[in-house]
């Protein structure tokens, strides 16, 4: 049984910083899902490095042309924040993207803005400011997503501490490493399982 699992968003979804395709978040999430569910998983990744919310419409177009997904994972927010575009208009574009994806018949999991202050190349006072802004933006995203019926995943809380551990970032000090992408895949997995109706209990041996 094939379970398409497209992803849409920015560098976290695209996998910049991973040393091999297998190390990307999309691939690691697919491997976890396939192993736990006992079925093949097909990933159509339309994420583009550097994307912001304004680019989601084109990515949804690409996704609609490529497949009819059983679930969609959308990760967006960090680039909005870094380019000072994390406002109402960005959230409106995200809501529109979720609505369009819902029309395709696919449940949507949205990874909200991560804690960008964990990025090693940031220094205070930018680090403190980035943490405050990322938390506020992620909260606004989650509120908006619940209204659309999408399932939000609070990446700020779930990855903030883990991304401060050694080895979570690539050599550029900005993008996640394979270990960082593995952590992202793990925290997204329960929500993806919920949208697909797969009992999360089947994955417990993987985490042991």
PDB file of N, CA, C and O in Angstrom, residues 15 61-62 98 106 110 121 123 137 148 167 171 176 193 201 204 208:
ATOM      1  N   UNK A  15      15.443  20.137   3.445  1.00  0.00           N
ATOM      2  CA  UNK A  15      16.558  19.310   3.900  1.00  0.00           C
ATOM      3  C   UNK A  15      17.935  19.895   3.672  1.00  0.00           C
ATOM      4  O   UNK A  15      18.930  19.163   3.716  1.00  0.00           O
ATOM      5  N   UNK A  61       0.341  24.435  -5.986  1.00  0.00           N
ATOM      6  CA  UNK A  61       0.115  24.161  -7.404  1.00  0.00           C
ATOM      7  C   UNK A  61       0.947  22.953  -7.852  1.00  0.00           C
ATOM      8  O   UNK A  61       0.448  22.055  -8.545  1.00  0.00           O
ATOM      9  N   UNK A  62       2.222  22.959  -7.468  1.00  0.00           N
ATOM     10  CA  UNK A  62       3.118  21.872  -7.857  1.00  0.00           C
ATOM     11  C   UNK A  62       2.667  20.553  -7.258  1.00  0.00           C
ATOM     12  O   UNK A  62       2.717  19.495  -7.912  1.00  0.00           O
ATOM     13  N   UNK A  98      -3.646  26.002   3.359  1.00  0.00           N
ATOM     14  CA  UNK A  98      -4.292  24.882   4.053  1.00  0.00           C
ATOM     15  C   UNK A  98      -5.671  24.611   3.448  1.00  0.00           C
ATOM     16  O   UNK A  98      -6.051  23.449   3.223  1.00  0.00           O
ATOM     17  N   UNK A 106      -6.752  16.019   1.490  1.00  0.00           N
ATOM     18  CA  UNK A 106      -5.669  15.559   2.356  1.00  0.00           C
ATOM     19  C   UNK A 106      -5.678  16.278   3.694  1.00  0.00           C
ATOM     20  O   UNK A 106      -5.771  17.505   3.734  1.00  0.00           O
ATOM     21  N   UNK A 110       0.753  20.989  10.229  1.00  0.00           N
ATOM     22  CA  UNK A 110       1.541  22.217  10.074  1.00  0.00           C
ATOM     23  C   UNK A 110       2.573  22.310  11.195  1.00  0.00           C
ATOM     24  O   UNK A 110       2.220  22.385  12.373  1.00  0.00           O
ATOM     25  N   UNK A 121      24.822  30.526  14.840  1.00  0.00           N
ATOM     26  CA  UNK A 121      25.469  31.750  14.347  1.00  0.00           C
ATOM     27  C   UNK A 121      24.843  33.018  14.912  1.00  0.00           C
ATOM     28  O   UNK A 121      25.415  34.108  14.761  1.00  0.00           O
ATOM     29  N   UNK A 123      23.884  35.693  17.748  1.00  0.00           N
ATOM     30  CA  UNK A 123      24.457  36.143  19.018  1.00  0.00           C
ATOM     31  C   UNK A 123      23.493  37.111  19.681  1.00  0.00           C
ATOM     32  O   UNK A 123      22.627  37.700  19.032  1.00  0.00           O
ATOM     33  N   UNK A 137       5.135  34.172  16.965  1.00  0.00           N
ATOM     34  CA  UNK A 137       4.687  33.826  15.617  1.00  0.00           C
ATOM     35  C   UNK A 137       4.154  32.396  15.568  1.00  0.00           C
ATOM     36  O   UNK A 137       3.114  32.125  14.954  1.00  0.00           O
ATOM     37  N   UNK A 148      -8.656  26.242  10.733  1.00  0.00           N
ATOM     38  CA  UNK A 148      -8.800  25.657   9.401  1.00  0.00           C
ATOM     39  C   UNK A 148      -8.984  24.148   9.463  1.00  0.00           C
ATOM     40  O   UNK A 148      -9.259  23.517   8.450  1.00  0.00           O
ATOM     41  N   UNK A 167      25.719  18.848  17.699  1.00  0.00           N
ATOM     42  CA  UNK A 167      25.527  18.059  16.497  1.00  0.00           C
ATOM     43  C   UNK A 167      24.210  18.258  15.778  1.00  0.00           C
ATOM     44  O   UNK A 167      23.943  17.598  14.769  1.00  0.00           O
ATOM     45  N   UNK A 171      27.525  22.228   9.238  1.00  0.00           N
ATOM     46  CA  UNK A 171      28.771  22.987   9.389  1.00  0.00           C
ATOM     47  C   UNK A 171      28.572  24.484   9.192  1.00  0.00           C
ATOM     48  O   UNK A 171      29.370  25.283   9.694  1.00  0.00           O
ATOM     49  N   UNK A 176      19.878  22.717   9.898  1.00  0.00           N
ATOM     50  CA  UNK A 176      20.004  21.493  10.694  1.00  0.00           C
ATOM     51  C   UNK A 176      20.898  20.456  10.012  1.00  0.00           C
ATOM     52  O   UNK A 176      21.034  20.425   8.783  1.00  0.00           O
ATOM     53  N   UNK A 193       0.742  10.441  12.053  1.00  0.00           N
ATOM     54  CA  UNK A 193       0.021   9.190  12.335  1.00  0.00           C
ATOM     55  C   UNK A 193      -1.452   9.464  12.642  1.00  0.00           C
ATOM     56  O   UNK A 193      -2.336   8.736  12.176  1.00  0.00           O
ATOM     57  N   UNK A 201       0.917   3.746  18.872  1.00  0.00           N
ATOM     58  CA  UNK A 201       1.485   2.656  19.675  1.00  0.00           C
ATOM     59  C   UNK A 201       2.339   1.725  18.831  1.00  0.00           C
ATOM     60  O   UNK A 201       3.265   1.093  19.327  1.00  0.00           O
ATOM     61  N   UNK A 204       6.113   2.622  19.093  1.00  0.00           N
ATOM     62  CA  UNK A 204       6.824   2.658  20.361  1.00  0.00           C
ATOM     63  C   UNK A 204       8.128   1.852  20.356  1.00  0.00           C
ATOM     64  O   UNK A 204       9.130   2.309  20.895  1.00  0.00           O
ATOM     65  N   UNK A 208      12.369   2.882  21.483  1.00  0.00           N
ATOM     66  CA  UNK A 208      12.946   2.194  22.641  1.00  0.00           C
ATOM     67  C   UNK A 208      14.467   2.106  22.516  1.00  0.00           C
ATOM     68  O   UNK A 208      14.996   2.125  21.418  1.00  0.00           O
TER      69      UNK A 208
END
